[in-house]
Coordinates of C-alpha atoms and ligand atoms in Angstrom, one line a residue:
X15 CA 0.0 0.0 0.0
X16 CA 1.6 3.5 -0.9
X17 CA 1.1 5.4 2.3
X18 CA 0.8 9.0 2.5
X19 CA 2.9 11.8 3.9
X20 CA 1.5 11.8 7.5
X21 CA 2.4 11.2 10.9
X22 CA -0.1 9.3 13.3
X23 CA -1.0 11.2 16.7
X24 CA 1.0 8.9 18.7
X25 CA 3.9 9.9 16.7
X26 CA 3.3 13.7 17.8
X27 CA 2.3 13.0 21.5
X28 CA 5.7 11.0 22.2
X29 CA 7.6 14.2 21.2
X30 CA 8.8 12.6 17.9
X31 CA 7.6 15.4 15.8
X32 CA 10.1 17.9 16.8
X33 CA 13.1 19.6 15.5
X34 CA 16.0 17.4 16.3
X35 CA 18.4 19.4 18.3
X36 CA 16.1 19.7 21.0
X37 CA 17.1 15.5 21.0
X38 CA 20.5 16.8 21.1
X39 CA 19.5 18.9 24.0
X40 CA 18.2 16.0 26.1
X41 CA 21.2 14.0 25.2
X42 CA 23.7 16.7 26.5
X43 CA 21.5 17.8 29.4
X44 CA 21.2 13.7 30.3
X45 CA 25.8 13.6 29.9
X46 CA 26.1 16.3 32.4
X47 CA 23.0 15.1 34.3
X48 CA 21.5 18.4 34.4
X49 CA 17.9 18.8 34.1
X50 CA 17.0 22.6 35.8
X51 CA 13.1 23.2 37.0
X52 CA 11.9 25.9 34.4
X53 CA 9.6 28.2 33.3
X54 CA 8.7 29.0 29.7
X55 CA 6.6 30.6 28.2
X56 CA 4.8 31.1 24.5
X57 CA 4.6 34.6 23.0
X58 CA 4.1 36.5 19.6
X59 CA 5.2 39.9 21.0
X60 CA 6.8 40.3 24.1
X61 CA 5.0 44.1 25.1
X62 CA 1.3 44.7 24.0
X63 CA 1.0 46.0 20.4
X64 CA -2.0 47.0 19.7
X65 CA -3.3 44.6 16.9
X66 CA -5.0 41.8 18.7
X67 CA -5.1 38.1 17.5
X68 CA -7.5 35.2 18.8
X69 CA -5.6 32.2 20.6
X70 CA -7.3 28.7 19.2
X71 CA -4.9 25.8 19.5
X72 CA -5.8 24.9 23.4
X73 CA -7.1 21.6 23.2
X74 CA -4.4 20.3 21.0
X75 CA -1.5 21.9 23.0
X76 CA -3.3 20.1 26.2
X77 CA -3.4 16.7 24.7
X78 CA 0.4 17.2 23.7
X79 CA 1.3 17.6 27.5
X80 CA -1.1 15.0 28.9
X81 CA 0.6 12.9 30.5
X82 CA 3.5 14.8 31.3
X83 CA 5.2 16.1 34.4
X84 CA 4.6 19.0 33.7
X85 CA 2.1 22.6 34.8
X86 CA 0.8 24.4 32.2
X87 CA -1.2 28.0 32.2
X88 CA -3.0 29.2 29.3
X89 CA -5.7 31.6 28.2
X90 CA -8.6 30.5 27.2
X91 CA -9.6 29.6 23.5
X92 CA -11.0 32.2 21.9
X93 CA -9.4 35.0 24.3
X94 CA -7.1 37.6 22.5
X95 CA -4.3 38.5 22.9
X96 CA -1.4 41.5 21.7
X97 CA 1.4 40.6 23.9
X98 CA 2.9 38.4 26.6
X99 CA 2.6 34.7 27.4
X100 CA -0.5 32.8 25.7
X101 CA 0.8 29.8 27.7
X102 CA 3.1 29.0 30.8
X103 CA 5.1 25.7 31.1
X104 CA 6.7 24.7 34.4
X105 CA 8.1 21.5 34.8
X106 CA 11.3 19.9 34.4
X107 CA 13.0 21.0 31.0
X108 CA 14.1 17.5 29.8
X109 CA 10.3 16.3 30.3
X110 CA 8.9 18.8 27.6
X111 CA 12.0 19.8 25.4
X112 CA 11.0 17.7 22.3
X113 CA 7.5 19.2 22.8
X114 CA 8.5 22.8 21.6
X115 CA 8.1 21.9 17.8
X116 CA 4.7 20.5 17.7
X117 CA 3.5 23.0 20.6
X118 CA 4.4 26.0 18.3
X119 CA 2.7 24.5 15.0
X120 CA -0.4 23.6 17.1
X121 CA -1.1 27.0 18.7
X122 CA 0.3 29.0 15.6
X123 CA -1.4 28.1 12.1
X124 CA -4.7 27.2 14.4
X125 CA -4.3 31.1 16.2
X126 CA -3.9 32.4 12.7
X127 CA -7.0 30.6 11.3
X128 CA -9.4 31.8 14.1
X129 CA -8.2 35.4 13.8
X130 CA -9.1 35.4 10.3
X131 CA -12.3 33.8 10.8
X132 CA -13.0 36.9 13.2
X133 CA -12.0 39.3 10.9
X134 CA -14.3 37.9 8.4
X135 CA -17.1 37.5 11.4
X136 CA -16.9 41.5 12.5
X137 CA -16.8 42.2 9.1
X138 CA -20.5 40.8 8.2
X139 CA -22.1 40.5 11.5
X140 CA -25.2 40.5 10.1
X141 CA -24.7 37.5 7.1
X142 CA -23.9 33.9 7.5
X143 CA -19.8 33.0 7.1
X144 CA -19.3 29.3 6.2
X145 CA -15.8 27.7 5.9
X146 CA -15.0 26.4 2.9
X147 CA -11.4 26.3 3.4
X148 CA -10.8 22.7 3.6
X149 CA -9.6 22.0 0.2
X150 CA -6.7 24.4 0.2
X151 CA -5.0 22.0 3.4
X152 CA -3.9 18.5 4.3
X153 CA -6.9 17.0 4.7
X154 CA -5.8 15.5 8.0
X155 CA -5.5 19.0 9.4
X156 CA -8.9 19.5 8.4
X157 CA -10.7 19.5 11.8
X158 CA -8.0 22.0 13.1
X159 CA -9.2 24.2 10.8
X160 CA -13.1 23.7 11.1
X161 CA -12.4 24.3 14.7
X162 CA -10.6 27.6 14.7
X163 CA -13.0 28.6 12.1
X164 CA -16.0 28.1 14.9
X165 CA -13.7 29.8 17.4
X166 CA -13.6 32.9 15.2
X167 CA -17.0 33.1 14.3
X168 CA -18.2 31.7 11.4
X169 CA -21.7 29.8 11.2
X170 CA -20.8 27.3 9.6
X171 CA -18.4 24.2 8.1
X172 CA -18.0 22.2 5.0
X173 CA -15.7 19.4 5.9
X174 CA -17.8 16.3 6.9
X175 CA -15.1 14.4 9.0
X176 CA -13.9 17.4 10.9
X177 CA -17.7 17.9 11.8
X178 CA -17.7 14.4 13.0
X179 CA -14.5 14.6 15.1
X180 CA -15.8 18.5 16.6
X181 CA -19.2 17.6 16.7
X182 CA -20.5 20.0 14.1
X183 CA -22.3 18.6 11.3
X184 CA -21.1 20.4 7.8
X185 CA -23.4 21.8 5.6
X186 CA -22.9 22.1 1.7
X187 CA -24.4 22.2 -1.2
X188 CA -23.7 21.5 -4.5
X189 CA -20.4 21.9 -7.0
X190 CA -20.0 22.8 -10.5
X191 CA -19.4 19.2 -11.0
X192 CA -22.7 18.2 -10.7
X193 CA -24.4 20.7 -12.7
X194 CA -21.5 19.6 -15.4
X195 CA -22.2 16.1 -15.0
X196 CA -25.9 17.3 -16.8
X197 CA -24.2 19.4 -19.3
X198 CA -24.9 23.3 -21.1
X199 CA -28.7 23.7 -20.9
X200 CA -29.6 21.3 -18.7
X201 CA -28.9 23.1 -15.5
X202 CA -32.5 22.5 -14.6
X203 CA -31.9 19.5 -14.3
X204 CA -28.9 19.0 -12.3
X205 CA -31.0 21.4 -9.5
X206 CA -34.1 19.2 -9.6
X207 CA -31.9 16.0 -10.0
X208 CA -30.2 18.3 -6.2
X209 CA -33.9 18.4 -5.1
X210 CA -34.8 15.2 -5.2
X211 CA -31.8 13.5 -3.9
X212 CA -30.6 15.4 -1.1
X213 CA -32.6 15.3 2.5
X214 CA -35.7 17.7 3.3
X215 CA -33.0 19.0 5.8
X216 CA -30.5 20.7 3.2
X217 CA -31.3 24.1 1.8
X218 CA -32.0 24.1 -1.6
X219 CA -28.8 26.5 -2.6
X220 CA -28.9 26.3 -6.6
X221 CA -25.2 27.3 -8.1
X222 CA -25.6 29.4 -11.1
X223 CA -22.7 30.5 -12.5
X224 CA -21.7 27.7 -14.6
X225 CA -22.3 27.8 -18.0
X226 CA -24.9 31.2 -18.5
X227 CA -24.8 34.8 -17.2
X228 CA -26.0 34.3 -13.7
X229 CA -29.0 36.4 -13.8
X230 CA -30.0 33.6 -16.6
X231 CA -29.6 30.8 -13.8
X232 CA -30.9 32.5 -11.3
X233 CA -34.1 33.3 -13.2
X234 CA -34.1 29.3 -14.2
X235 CA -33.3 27.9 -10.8
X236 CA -35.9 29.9 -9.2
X237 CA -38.6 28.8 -12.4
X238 CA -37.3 25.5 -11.3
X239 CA -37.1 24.7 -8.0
X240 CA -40.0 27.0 -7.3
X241 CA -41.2 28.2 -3.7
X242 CA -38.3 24.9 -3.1
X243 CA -35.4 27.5 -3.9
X244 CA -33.8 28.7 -0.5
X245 CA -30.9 30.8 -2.1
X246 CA -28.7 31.0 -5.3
X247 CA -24.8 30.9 -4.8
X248 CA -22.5 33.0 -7.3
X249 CA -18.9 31.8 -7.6
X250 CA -17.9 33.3 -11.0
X251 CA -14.7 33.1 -11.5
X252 CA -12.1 35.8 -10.9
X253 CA -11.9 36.1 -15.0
X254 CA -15.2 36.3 -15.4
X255 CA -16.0 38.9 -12.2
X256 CA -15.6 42.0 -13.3
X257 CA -17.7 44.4 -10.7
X258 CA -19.0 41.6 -8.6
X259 CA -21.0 43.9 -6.6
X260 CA -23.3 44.9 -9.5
X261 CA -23.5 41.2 -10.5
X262 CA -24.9 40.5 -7.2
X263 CA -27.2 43.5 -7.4
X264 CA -28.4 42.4 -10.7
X265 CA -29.3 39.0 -10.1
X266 CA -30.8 40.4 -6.8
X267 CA -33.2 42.6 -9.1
X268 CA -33.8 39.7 -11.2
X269 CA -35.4 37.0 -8.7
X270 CA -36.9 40.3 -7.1
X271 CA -38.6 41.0 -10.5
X272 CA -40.0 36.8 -10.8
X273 CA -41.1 37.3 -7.3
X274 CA -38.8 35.6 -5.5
X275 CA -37.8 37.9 -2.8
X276 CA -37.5 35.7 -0.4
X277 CA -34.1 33.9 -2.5
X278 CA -31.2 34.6 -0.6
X279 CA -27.7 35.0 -1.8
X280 CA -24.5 33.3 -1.3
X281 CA -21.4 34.5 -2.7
X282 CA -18.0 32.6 -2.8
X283 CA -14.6 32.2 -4.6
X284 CA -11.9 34.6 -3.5
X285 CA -13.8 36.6 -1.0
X286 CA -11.6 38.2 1.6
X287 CA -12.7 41.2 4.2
X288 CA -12.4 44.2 1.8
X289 CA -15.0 41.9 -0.8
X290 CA -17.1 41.3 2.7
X291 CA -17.1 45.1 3.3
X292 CA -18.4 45.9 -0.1
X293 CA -21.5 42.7 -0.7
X294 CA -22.6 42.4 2.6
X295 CA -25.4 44.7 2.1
X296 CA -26.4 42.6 -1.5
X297 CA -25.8 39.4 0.2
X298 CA -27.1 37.3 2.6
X299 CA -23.7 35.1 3.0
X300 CA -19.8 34.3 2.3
X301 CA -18.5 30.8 1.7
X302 CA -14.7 31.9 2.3
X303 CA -11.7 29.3 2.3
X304 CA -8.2 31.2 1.2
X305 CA -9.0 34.0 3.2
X306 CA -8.8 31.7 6.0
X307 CA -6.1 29.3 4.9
X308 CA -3.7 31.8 3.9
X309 CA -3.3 33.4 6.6
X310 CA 0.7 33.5 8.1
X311 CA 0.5 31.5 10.7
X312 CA 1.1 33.7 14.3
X313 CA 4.6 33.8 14.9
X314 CA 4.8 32.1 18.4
X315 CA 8.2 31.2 20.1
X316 CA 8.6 29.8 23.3
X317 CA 11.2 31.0 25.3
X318 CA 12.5 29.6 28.5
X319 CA 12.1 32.7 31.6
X320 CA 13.4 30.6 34.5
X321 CA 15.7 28.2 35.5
X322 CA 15.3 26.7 39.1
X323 CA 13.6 29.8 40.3
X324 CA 16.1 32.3 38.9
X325 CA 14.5 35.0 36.2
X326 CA 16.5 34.6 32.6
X327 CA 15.9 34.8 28.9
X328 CA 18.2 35.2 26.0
X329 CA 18.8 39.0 24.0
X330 CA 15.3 40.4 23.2
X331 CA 13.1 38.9 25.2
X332 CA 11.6 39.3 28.9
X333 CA 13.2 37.4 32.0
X334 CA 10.9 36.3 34.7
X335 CA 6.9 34.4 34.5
X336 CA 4.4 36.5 33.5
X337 CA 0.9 37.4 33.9
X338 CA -1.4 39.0 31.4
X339 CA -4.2 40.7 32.7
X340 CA -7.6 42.3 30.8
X341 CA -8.8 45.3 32.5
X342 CA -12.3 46.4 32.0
X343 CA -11.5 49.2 29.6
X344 CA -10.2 46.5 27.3
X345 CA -6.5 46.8 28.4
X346 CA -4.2 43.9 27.9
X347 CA -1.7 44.5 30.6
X348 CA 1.6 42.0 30.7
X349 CA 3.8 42.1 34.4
X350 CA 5.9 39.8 36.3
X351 CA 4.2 37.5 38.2
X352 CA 5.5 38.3 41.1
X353 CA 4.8 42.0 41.0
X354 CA 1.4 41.7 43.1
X355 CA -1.4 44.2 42.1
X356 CA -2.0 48.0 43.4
X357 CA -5.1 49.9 43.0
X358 CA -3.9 52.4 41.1
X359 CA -3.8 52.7 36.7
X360 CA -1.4 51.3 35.1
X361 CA -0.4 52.4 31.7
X362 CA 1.4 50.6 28.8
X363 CA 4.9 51.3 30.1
X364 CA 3.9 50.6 33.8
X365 CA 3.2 47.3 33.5
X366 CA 6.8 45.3 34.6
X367 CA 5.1 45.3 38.4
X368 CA 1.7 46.8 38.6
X369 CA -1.6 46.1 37.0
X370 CA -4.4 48.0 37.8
X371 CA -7.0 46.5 40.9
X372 CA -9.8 45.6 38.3
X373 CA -7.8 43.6 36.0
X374 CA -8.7 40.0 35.3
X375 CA -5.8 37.4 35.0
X376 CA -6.0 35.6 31.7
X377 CA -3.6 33.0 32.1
X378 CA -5.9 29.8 33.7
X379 CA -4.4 25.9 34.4
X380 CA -4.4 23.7 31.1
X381 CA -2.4 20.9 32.6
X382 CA -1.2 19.8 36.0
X383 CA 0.9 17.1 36.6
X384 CA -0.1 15.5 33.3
X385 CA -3.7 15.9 33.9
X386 CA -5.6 18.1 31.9
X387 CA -7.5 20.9 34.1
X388 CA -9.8 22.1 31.2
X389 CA -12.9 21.4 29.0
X390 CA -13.2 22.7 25.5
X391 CA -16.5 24.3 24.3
X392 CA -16.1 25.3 21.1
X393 CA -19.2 27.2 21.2
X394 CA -18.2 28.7 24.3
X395 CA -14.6 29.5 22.8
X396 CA -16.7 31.6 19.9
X397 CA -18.5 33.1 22.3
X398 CA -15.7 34.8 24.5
X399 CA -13.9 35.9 21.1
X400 CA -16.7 37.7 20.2
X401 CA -17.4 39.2 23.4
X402 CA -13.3 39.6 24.0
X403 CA -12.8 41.3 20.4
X404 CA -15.7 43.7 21.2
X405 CA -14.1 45.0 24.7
X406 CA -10.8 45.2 23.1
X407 CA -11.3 46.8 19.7
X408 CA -9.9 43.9 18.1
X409 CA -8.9 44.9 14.2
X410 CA -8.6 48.8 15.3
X411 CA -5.2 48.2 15.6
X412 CA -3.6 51.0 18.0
X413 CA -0.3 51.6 17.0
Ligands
PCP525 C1 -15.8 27.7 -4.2 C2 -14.6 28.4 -4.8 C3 -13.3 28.0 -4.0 C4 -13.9 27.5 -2.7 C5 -15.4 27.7 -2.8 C6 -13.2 28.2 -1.5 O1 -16.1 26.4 -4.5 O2 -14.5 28.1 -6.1 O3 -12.6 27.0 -4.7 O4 -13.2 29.5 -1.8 P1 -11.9 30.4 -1.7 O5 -11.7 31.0 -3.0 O6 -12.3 31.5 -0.7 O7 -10.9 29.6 -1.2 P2 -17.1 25.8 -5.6 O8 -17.8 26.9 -6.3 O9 -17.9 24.8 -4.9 O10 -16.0 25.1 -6.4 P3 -16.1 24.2 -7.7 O11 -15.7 25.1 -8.8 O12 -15.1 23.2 -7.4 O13 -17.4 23.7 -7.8

């Protein structure tokens, strides 16, 4: 059997996905049987910047350190963050060196995907977002992806397995294969042949972009499928396009003018958030995939900041655990962990010590001793992005 390019869980969980000088590492630490109590930590940017991203990644970076000897604080999925430590290891270095690779892959492409899908969300509060990302990744990453997607916002997912591992069932529709399989001029039957095999469930969403100007197939779907038609979904091609917007407008005025006002429409194919900003008052949804899987994965690095109780960190970045704090105002505050709290304000360039007295930590146990601490509510996770984004102005980026 040819196998494919993929590693099994097990492979990732016993630390064998991993750059291999941290192997090296253990084997010099294990000749001069050293093996220091420390604390590292994870972070994009060590001081509060301004332009917030959403953390998504938790439940995979807990399963990596089950089992371990290890503590571990993190915010919560779906909290964001600008600055300072997403998540805290303390345990004995040898026990999670290997780890480091995976841990940064898992919270980094996922953190990246869920602060797209919240762009996107904020950008069309008022339409319905689906993911239809799926196809542009490894398909075994796929429920990473339907997950962050959830975390960020959007309604819903396309990728049936990664609905069935998250517990989300996908929605979808149809392709342009299946009105090809009927060929030019026979649309109308490929969207009856859709009707009649597809569950009382699935919304009737007719494609009509294929072969005809889609004012053409939306007047025919809707002559079609009747009072049956939920919506039409326009995916012309970027060639094809040219002012999308009145595309959308005309077909809108089209099924308007047959009496089908009640049609909604979904488009797809290329959308990002400046194409959100300018349909969402023509549409009634997004299918968006590139615009989520494109996105640079958040540049996370974990950094060790103590060694058997003694603050330390290489050039450039913060000696000493951390705390991050949200104050009611929307501040995301970073100080040592050590540096109690005072009642008075602190500004940006107060926070080594202080926070101010209202401020709510962020960092919360993960892992301890192996065990992991936490549930994972995906719903919830979308729930506190939303709410988080809101009180922090996430995407008015302040510097
Ligand atoms: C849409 C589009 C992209 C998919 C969605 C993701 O699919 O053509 O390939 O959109 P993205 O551009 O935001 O990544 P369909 O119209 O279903 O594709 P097909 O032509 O295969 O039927």
């Amino acid at each position: 059997m040819t196998t494919m390019d993929l590693l099994d869980e097990q492979a990732i969980r016993d630390g064998r996905s991993t750059d291999a000088y941290f192997l090296r590492t253990e084997e010099a630490l294990d000749a001069a049987d050293r093996d220091p109590t420390v604390v590292a930590e994870v972070t994009a940017d060590q001081f509060p910047t301004g332009a917030f991203e959403v953390l998504a990644g938790c439940s995979d970076a807990a399963a990596l350190f089950e089992g371990l000897p290890v503590d571990v604080d993190a915010l919560r999925t779906g909290q964001c963050f600008d600055g300072g430590p997403v998540l805290q290891i303390e345990g004995r270095y040898r026990a999670f060196a290997r780890y480091e690779t995976a841990l940064l892959g898992l919270l980094s492409q996922a953190s990246a995907f869920a602060t797209r899908a919240l762009t996107a969300t904020l950008a069309a509060p008022d339409s319905l977002v689906l993911s239809f990302g799926s196809r542009h990744l490894h398909p075994a990453i796929a429920p990473m992806l339907e997950r962050a997607a959830l975390v960020g916002g959007l309604d819903g997912i396309s990728n049936v397995a990664a609905g069935e591992m998250i517990g989300k069932e996908a929605g979808g529709t149809m392709p342009h294969a299946l009105l090809l399989c009927f060929g030019e001029g026979n649309q109308a039957n490929g969207w009856r042949a859709f009707d009649d095999g597809v569950g009382p469930d699935v919304p009737r969403v007719a494609l009509v972009d294929t072969f005809y100007d889609e004012t053409v197939e939306a007047r025919e779907a809707a002559a079609t499928l009747g009072d049956a038609l939920d919506s039409v979904r326009i995916d012309t091609t970027g060639s094809r396009r040219g002012d999308f917007r009145h595309i959308v407008r005309e077909v809108r005025w089209e099924l308007d003018a047959q009496g089908h006002e009640d049609v909604g429409i979904f488009v797809s194919g290329g959308i990002d958030r400046e194409a959100i900003l300018k349909l969402r008052d023509v549409v009634d949804g997004f299918g968006i995939g590139s615009y989520v899987t494109n996105a640079d994965p958040t540049d996370f690095a974990l950094d060790i900041v103590e060694v058997d109780g003694e603050p330390i960190s290489k050039r450039g970045k913060l000696p000493g655990r951390k705390r991050v704090y949200r104050t009611k105002d929307g501040g995301h505050h970073v100080a040592l962990a050590d540096g109690g709290r005072t009642d008075g304000g602190a500004g940006a360039d107060e926070t080594i010590r202080s926070v101010p007295g209202n401020a709510e930590p962020l960092l919360e146990p993960l892992v301890r001793d192996g065990e992991v601490v936490r549930e994972f509510d995906v719903d919830a996770a979308a729930e506190r992005a939303r709410t988080d984004a809101e009180l922090v102005g996430f995407g008015e980026e302040r510097d």
